């Protein structure tokens, strides 16, 4: 499972925002079966100059995620963002991985490590 937060200062409204999210979801679905995506618009006045027109993807996954899957996700997110909003220049699509192990993640009120241990019995 992965959780992805998308933060951007690109102003997306209505159908444009829906198309953006659909495109990003399609890209993520190529890499993950189970995922959550959260979209957060950031007003341009709340950004440094270099962060304007930038999209940052914060990807929360277990540390044992294979490096090839990380590379693939970075590639498909970049392609999807460029397709959805157009190429905005260098340093505009950023992917940051934040890792959590099974002792630092809970689902449905159960620590992931406990759920795995119960499943093995």
Coordinates of N, CA, C and O in Angstrom, one line a residue:
X1 N 0.8 -1.2 0.0 CA 0.0 0.0 0.0 C 0.9 1.2 0.0 O 1.9 1.3 0.6
X2 N 0.4 2.3 -0.7 CA 1.2 3.5 -0.7 C 0.2 4.7 -0.5 O -1.0 4.6 -0.8
X3 N 0.7 5.7 0.1 CA -0.1 6.9 0.3 C 0.7 8.1 -0.4 O 1.9 8.2 -0.2
X4 N 0.0 8.8 -1.3 CA 0.7 9.8 -2.0 C 0.0 11.2 -1.8 O -1.2 11.3 -2.0
X5 N 0.7 12.2 -1.3 CA 0.2 13.5 -1.2 C 0.8 14.3 -2.4 O 2.0 14.3 -2.6
X6 N -0.1 15.0 -3.1 CA 0.4 15.9 -4.2 C 0.1 17.3 -3.8 O -1.0 17.7 -3.5
X7 N 1.2 18.1 -3.7 CA 1.1 19.5 -3.4 C 1.6 20.3 -4.6 O 2.6 20.0 -5.2
X8 N 0.8 21.3 -5.0 CA 1.2 22.1 -6.1 C 0.7 23.5 -6.0 O -0.4 23.8 -5.4
X9 N 1.4 24.5 -6.6 CA 1.0 25.8 -6.7 C 0.3 26.1 -8.0 O -0.1 27.2 -8.3
X10 N 0.2 25.1 -8.9 CA -0.5 25.3 -10.2 C -2.0 25.3 -9.9 O -2.5 24.5 -9.2
X11 N -2.6 26.4 -10.4 CA -4.0 26.6 -10.1 C -4.8 25.7 -11.0 O -4.9 25.9 -12.2
X12 N -5.5 24.7 -10.4 CA -6.3 23.8 -11.2 C -7.7 23.9 -10.6 O -7.9 23.7 -9.4
X13 N -8.7 24.0 -11.5 CA -10.1 24.2 -11.1 C -11.0 23.2 -11.9 O -10.6 22.9 -13.1
X14 N -12.0 22.8 -11.3 CA -13.1 22.0 -12.0 C -12.6 20.9 -12.8 O -11.9 20.0 -12.3
X15 N -12.9 20.9 -14.1 CA -12.5 19.8 -15.0 C -11.0 19.6 -15.2 O -10.6 18.5 -15.3
X16 N -10.3 20.7 -15.1 CA -8.8 20.6 -15.3 C -8.3 19.8 -14.1 O -7.4 19.0 -14.2
X17 N -8.8 20.1 -12.9 CA -8.3 19.4 -11.7 C -8.7 17.9 -11.7 O -7.9 17.0 -11.4
X18 N -9.9 17.6 -12.2 CA -10.4 16.2 -12.3 C -9.5 15.5 -13.3 O -9.0 14.4 -13.1
X19 N -9.2 16.1 -14.4 CA -8.3 15.5 -15.5 C -6.9 15.2 -14.9 O -6.3 14.2 -15.1
X20 N -6.4 16.2 -14.1 CA -5.1 16.1 -13.5 C -5.1 14.8 -12.6 O -4.2 14.0 -12.7
X21 N -6.1 14.8 -11.7 CA -6.1 13.7 -10.7 C -6.3 12.3 -11.4 O -5.7 11.3 -11.0
X22 N -7.2 12.3 -12.4 CA -7.4 11.0 -13.2 C -6.1 10.6 -13.8 O -5.8 9.4 -13.9
X23 N -5.3 11.5 -14.4 CA -4.1 11.2 -15.1 C -3.0 10.7 -14.0 O -2.4 9.7 -14.3
X24 N -3.0 11.3 -12.9 CA -2.0 10.9 -11.8 C -2.4 9.5 -11.3 O -1.6 8.7 -11.1
X25 N -3.7 9.3 -11.1 CA -4.2 8.0 -10.6 C -3.9 6.9 -11.6 O -3.5 5.8 -11.2
X26 N -4.0 7.2 -12.9 CA -3.7 6.2 -13.9 C -2.2 5.8 -13.9 O -1.9 4.7 -14.0
X27 N -1.4 6.8 -13.6 CA 0.1 6.6 -13.5 C 0.4 5.7 -12.3 O 1.1 4.7 -12.4
X28 N -0.2 6.1 -11.1 CA 0.1 5.4 -9.9 C -0.4 3.9 -10.0 O 0.2 3.0 -9.5
X29 N -1.5 3.7 -10.7 CA -2.1 2.4 -10.8 C -1.2 1.4 -11.6 O -1.3 0.2 -11.5
X30 N -0.3 2.0 -12.4 CA 0.7 1.2 -13.1 C 1.7 0.5 -12.2 O 2.3 -0.5 -12.5
X31 N 1.9 1.1 -11.0 CA 2.9 0.7 -10.1 C 2.4 0.1 -8.8 O 3.0 -0.9 -8.3
X32 N 1.2 0.5 -8.4 CA 0.7 0.0 -7.1 C -0.8 -0.5 -7.3 O -1.5 0.0 -8.1
X33 N -1.1 -1.6 -6.6 CA -2.5 -2.1 -6.6 C -3.3 -1.4 -5.6 O -4.5 -1.1 -5.9
X34 N -2.7 -1.0 -4.5 CA -3.5 -0.4 -3.4 C -2.8 0.9 -3.1 O -1.6 1.0 -2.7
X35 N -3.5 2.0 -3.2 CA -2.9 3.3 -3.0 C -4.0 4.4 -2.6 O -5.2 4.1 -2.8
X36 N -3.6 5.4 -2.0 CA -4.4 6.6 -1.7 C -3.7 7.8 -2.2 O -2.5 7.9 -2.1
X37 N -4.5 8.7 -2.8 CA -3.9 9.9 -3.4 C -4.7 11.1 -2.7 O -5.9 11.1 -2.7
X38 N -3.9 12.1 -2.2 CA -4.5 13.3 -1.7 C -3.9 14.5 -2.4 O -2.7 14.6 -2.7
X39 N -4.8 15.4 -2.8 CA -4.4 16.6 -3.6 C -4.5 17.8 -2.7 O -5.5 18.0 -2.1
X40 N -3.4 18.6 -2.7 CA -3.4 19.8 -1.9 C -2.9 21.0 -2.7 O -1.8 21.0 -3.1
X41 N -3.8 21.9 -3.0 CA -3.4 23.1 -3.7 C -2.7 24.0 -2.7 O -3.1 24.1 -1.6
X42 N -1.6 24.7 -3.2 CA -0.9 25.6 -2.4 C -0.9 27.0 -3.1 O -0.4 27.1 -4.2
X43 N -1.5 28.0 -2.5 CA -1.5 29.3 -3.1 C -0.1 29.8 -3.4 O 0.8 29.6 -2.7
X44 N 0.0 30.4 -4.6 CA 1.3 30.9 -5.1 C 2.0 31.9 -4.0 O 3.2 31.9 -3.9
X45 N 1.2 32.6 -3.3 CA 1.7 33.5 -2.4 C 2.3 32.8 -1.1 O 3.0 33.4 -0.3
X46 N 2.0 31.5 -1.0 CA 2.6 30.7 0.1 C 3.8 29.9 -0.4 O 4.2 29.0 0.3
X47 N 4.4 30.2 -1.5 CA 5.5 29.5 -2.1 C 6.7 30.4 -2.3 O 6.5 31.5 -2.7
X48 N 7.9 29.8 -2.3 CA 9.1 30.5 -2.7 C 9.0 30.6 -4.2 O 8.2 29.8 -4.9
X49 N 9.8 31.4 -4.8 CA 9.7 31.6 -6.3 C 10.0 30.3 -7.1 O 9.3 30.0 -8.0
X50 N 11.0 29.5 -6.6 CA 11.3 28.3 -7.4 C 10.2 27.2 -7.2 O 10.1 26.3 -8.0
X51 N 9.3 27.4 -6.2 CA 8.3 26.4 -6.0 C 7.0 26.7 -6.8 O 6.1 25.9 -6.9
X52 N 7.0 27.9 -7.5 CA 5.8 28.2 -8.3 C 5.8 27.3 -9.5 O 6.8 27.1 -10.1
X53 N 4.6 26.8 -9.9 CA 4.4 25.9 -11.0 C 5.1 24.6 -10.8 O 5.3 23.8 -11.7
X54 N 5.4 24.2 -9.5 CA 6.0 23.0 -9.2 C 5.0 22.0 -8.6 O 4.0 22.4 -8.0
X55 N 5.2 20.7 -8.9 CA 4.3 19.7 -8.3 C 5.3 18.8 -7.5 O 6.3 18.3 -8.0
X56 N 4.9 18.6 -6.2 CA 5.7 17.7 -5.3 C 4.9 16.6 -4.9 O 3.8 16.8 -4.4
X57 N 5.3 15.4 -5.2 CA 4.7 14.2 -4.8 C 5.4 13.6 -3.5 O 6.6 13.3 -3.6
X58 N 4.7 13.5 -2.4 CA 5.2 12.9 -1.2 C 4.7 11.5 -1.2 O 3.5 11.3 -1.1
X59 N 5.6 10.5 -1.3 CA 5.2 9.1 -1.5 C 5.6 8.3 -0.2 O 6.7 8.2 0.1
X60 N 4.6 7.8 0.5 CA 4.8 7.1 1.7 C 4.7 5.6 1.4 O 3.6 5.1 1.1
X61 N 5.8 4.9 1.6 CA 5.8 3.4 1.3 C 6.7 2.7 2.3 O 7.5 3.4 3.0
X62 N 6.6 1.4 2.4 CA 7.6 0.7 3.2 C 9.0 0.8 2.6 O 9.2 0.9 1.4
X63 N 10.0 0.7 3.5 CA 11.4 0.8 3.1 C 11.9 -0.3 2.1 O 12.9 -0.1 1.4
X64 N 11.2 -1.4 2.1 CA 11.6 -2.5 1.3 C 11.0 -2.4 -0.1 O 11.2 -3.4 -0.9
X65 N 10.4 -1.3 -0.5 CA 10.0 -1.2 -1.9 C 11.2 -1.2 -2.8 O 12.1 -0.5 -2.6
X66 N 11.1 -2.0 -3.8 CA 12.2 -2.2 -4.7 C 12.6 -0.9 -5.4 O 11.7 -0.1 -5.8
X67 N 13.9 -0.8 -5.7 CA 14.3 0.5 -6.3 C 13.8 0.6 -7.7 O 13.5 1.7 -8.2
X68 N 13.6 -0.5 -8.4 CA 13.0 -0.4 -9.8 C 11.6 0.1 -9.8 O 11.2 0.9 -10.7
X69 N 10.8 -0.3 -8.7 CA 9.5 0.3 -8.6 C 9.5 1.8 -8.3 O 8.7 2.6 -8.8
X70 N 10.5 2.2 -7.5 CA 10.7 3.6 -7.2 C 11.0 4.4 -8.5 O 10.5 5.4 -8.8
X71 N 12.0 3.8 -9.3 CA 12.3 4.5 -10.5 C 11.1 4.6 -11.5 O 10.9 5.6 -12.1
X72 N 10.4 3.5 -11.5 CA 9.2 3.4 -12.4 C 8.2 4.5 -12.0 O 7.6 5.2 -12.8
X73 N 7.9 4.6 -10.7 CA 7.0 5.6 -10.2 C 7.4 7.0 -10.5 O 6.6 7.8 -10.9
X74 N 8.7 7.3 -10.3 CA 9.2 8.6 -10.6 C 8.9 8.9 -12.1 O 8.5 10.0 -12.4
X75 N 9.2 8.0 -12.9 CA 9.1 8.2 -14.4 C 7.6 8.4 -14.7 O 7.3 9.3 -15.5
X76 N 6.7 7.5 -14.3 CA 5.3 7.6 -14.7 C 4.6 8.9 -14.1 O 3.8 9.5 -14.7
X77 N 5.0 9.3 -12.9 CA 4.5 10.5 -12.3 C 4.9 11.7 -13.1 O 4.2 12.7 -13.3
X78 N 6.2 11.8 -13.5 CA 6.7 12.9 -14.3 C 6.0 12.9 -15.6 O 5.5 14.0 -16.1
X79 N 5.8 11.8 -16.3 CA 5.1 11.8 -17.6 C 3.6 12.2 -17.4 O 3.1 13.0 -18.2
X80 N 3.0 11.7 -16.4 CA 1.6 12.0 -16.1 C 1.4 13.5 -15.8 O 0.5 14.2 -16.3
X81 N 2.3 14.1 -15.0 CA 2.2 15.5 -14.7 C 2.4 16.4 -15.9 O 1.6 17.3 -16.1
X82 N 3.4 16.0 -16.7 CA 3.6 16.8 -18.0 C 2.4 16.7 -18.9 O 2.1 17.6 -19.6
X83 N 1.8 15.5 -19.0 CA 0.7 15.3 -19.8 C -0.5 16.1 -19.3 O -1.2 16.7 -20.1
X84 N -0.7 16.1 -18.0 CA -1.9 16.8 -17.5 C -1.8 18.3 -17.5 O -2.8 19.0 -17.7
X85 N -0.6 18.9 -17.2 CA -0.5 20.3 -17.1 C 0.5 20.9 -18.0 O 0.7 22.2 -18.0
X86 N 1.2 20.1 -18.8 CA 2.2 20.6 -19.7 C 3.5 20.7 -19.1 O 3.6 20.8 -17.8
X87 N 4.6 20.7 -19.9 CA 5.9 20.8 -19.3 C 6.1 22.2 -18.8 O 5.9 23.2 -19.5
X88 N 6.6 22.3 -17.6 CA 6.7 23.6 -16.9 C 8.2 24.0 -16.7 O 8.5 24.9 -16.0
X89 N 9.1 23.1 -17.2 CA 10.6 23.4 -17.1 C 11.2 22.4 -16.1 O 10.5 21.6 -15.5
X90 N 12.5 22.6 -16.0 CA 13.3 21.7 -15.1 C 12.9 22.0 -13.6 O 12.5 23.1 -13.2
X91 N 13.1 21.0 -12.8 CA 12.8 21.0 -11.4 C 11.4 21.4 -11.0 O 11.1 22.0 -10.0
X92 N 10.5 20.9 -11.8 CA 9.1 21.2 -11.6 C 8.2 20.0 -11.1 O 7.2 20.2 -10.5
X93 N 8.7 18.8 -11.3 CA 8.0 17.6 -10.9 C 9.0 16.9 -9.9 O 10.0 16.3 -10.3
X94 N 8.7 16.9 -8.6 CA 9.5 16.4 -7.6 C 8.8 15.2 -6.9 O 7.6 15.3 -6.6
X95 N 9.6 14.1 -6.7 CA 9.0 13.0 -6.0 C 9.9 12.7 -4.8 O 11.1 12.5 -4.9
X96 N 9.3 12.7 -3.6 CA 10.0 12.5 -2.4 C 9.4 11.2 -1.7 O 8.2 11.2 -1.4
X97 N 10.3 10.3 -1.4 CA 9.8 9.1 -0.7 C 10.0 9.2 0.8 O 11.1 9.6 1.2
X98 N 9.0 8.8 1.5 CA 9.1 8.8 3.0 C 8.8 7.3 3.4 O 7.7 6.8 3.0
X99 N 9.7 6.7 4.1 CA 9.6 5.3 4.3 C 9.0 5.0 5.7 O 9.4 5.7 6.7
X100 N 8.2 4.0 5.8 CA 7.7 3.5 7.1 C 7.8 2.0 7.1 O 7.5 1.4 6.1
X101 N 8.2 1.5 8.3 CA 8.2 0.0 8.4 C 6.9 -0.5 9.0 O 6.0 0.4 9.3
X102 N 6.7 -1.8 9.1 CA 5.5 -2.3 9.6 C 5.2 -1.9 11.1 O 4.0 -2.1 11.5
X103 N 6.2 -1.5 11.8 CA 6.0 -1.0 13.2 C 5.6 0.5 13.2 O 5.5 1.0 14.3
X104 N 5.6 1.1 12.1 CA 5.3 2.5 12.0 C 4.1 2.8 11.2 O 4.0 3.9 10.7
X105 N 3.2 1.8 11.0 CA 2.1 2.0 10.2 C 0.9 1.2 10.7 O 1.1 0.0 11.0
X106 N -0.2 1.7 10.8 CA -1.4 1.0 11.2 C -2.5 1.1 10.2 O -2.6 2.1 9.5
X107 N -3.3 0.1 10.0 CA -4.5 0.1 9.1 C -5.7 -0.5 9.8 O -5.6 -1.5 10.5
X108 N -6.8 0.2 9.8 CA -8.0 -0.2 10.4 C -7.9 -0.5 11.9 O -8.4 -1.5 12.4
X109 N -7.1 0.3 12.6 CA -6.9 0.2 14.0 C -5.9 -0.9 14.4 O -5.8 -1.2 15.6
X110 N -5.2 -1.4 13.5 CA -4.2 -2.5 13.9 C -2.9 -2.2 13.3 O -2.7 -1.8 12.1
X111 N -1.8 -2.3 14.2 CA -0.5 -2.1 13.7 C -0.1 -3.1 12.6 O -0.5 -4.3 12.7
X112 N 0.5 -2.7 11.6 CA 0.8 -3.5 10.4 C 1.6 -4.8 10.8 O 1.3 -5.9 10.4
X113 N 2.5 -4.6 11.7 CA 3.3 -5.8 12.2 C 2.4 -6.8 12.9 O 2.6 -8.0 12.7
X114 N 1.4 -6.3 13.7 CA 0.5 -7.3 14.4 C -0.4 -8.0 13.3 O -0.7 -9.2 13.5
X115 N -0.8 -7.2 12.3 CA -1.7 -7.9 11.3 C -0.9 -8.9 10.6 O -1.5 -10.0 10.3
X116 N 0.3 -8.7 10.2 CA 1.1 -9.7 9.5 C 1.4 -10.9 10.4 O 1.3 -12.0 9.9
X117 N 1.7 -10.7 11.7 CA 1.9 -11.8 12.6 C 0.6 -12.7 12.7 O 0.7 -13.9 12.7
X118 N -0.5 -12.0 12.8 CA -1.8 -12.7 12.9 C -2.1 -13.5 11.7 O -2.6 -14.7 11.7
X119 N -1.7 -13.0 10.5 CA -2.0 -13.7 9.3 C -1.1 -14.9 9.1 O -1.5 -15.8 8.4
X120 N 0.1 -14.9 9.7 CA 1.0 -16.0 9.6 C 0.6 -17.2 10.5 O 1.1 -18.3 10.2
X121 N -0.3 -16.9 11.5 CA -0.7 -18.0 12.4 C -1.8 -18.9 11.8 O -2.5 -18.6 11.0

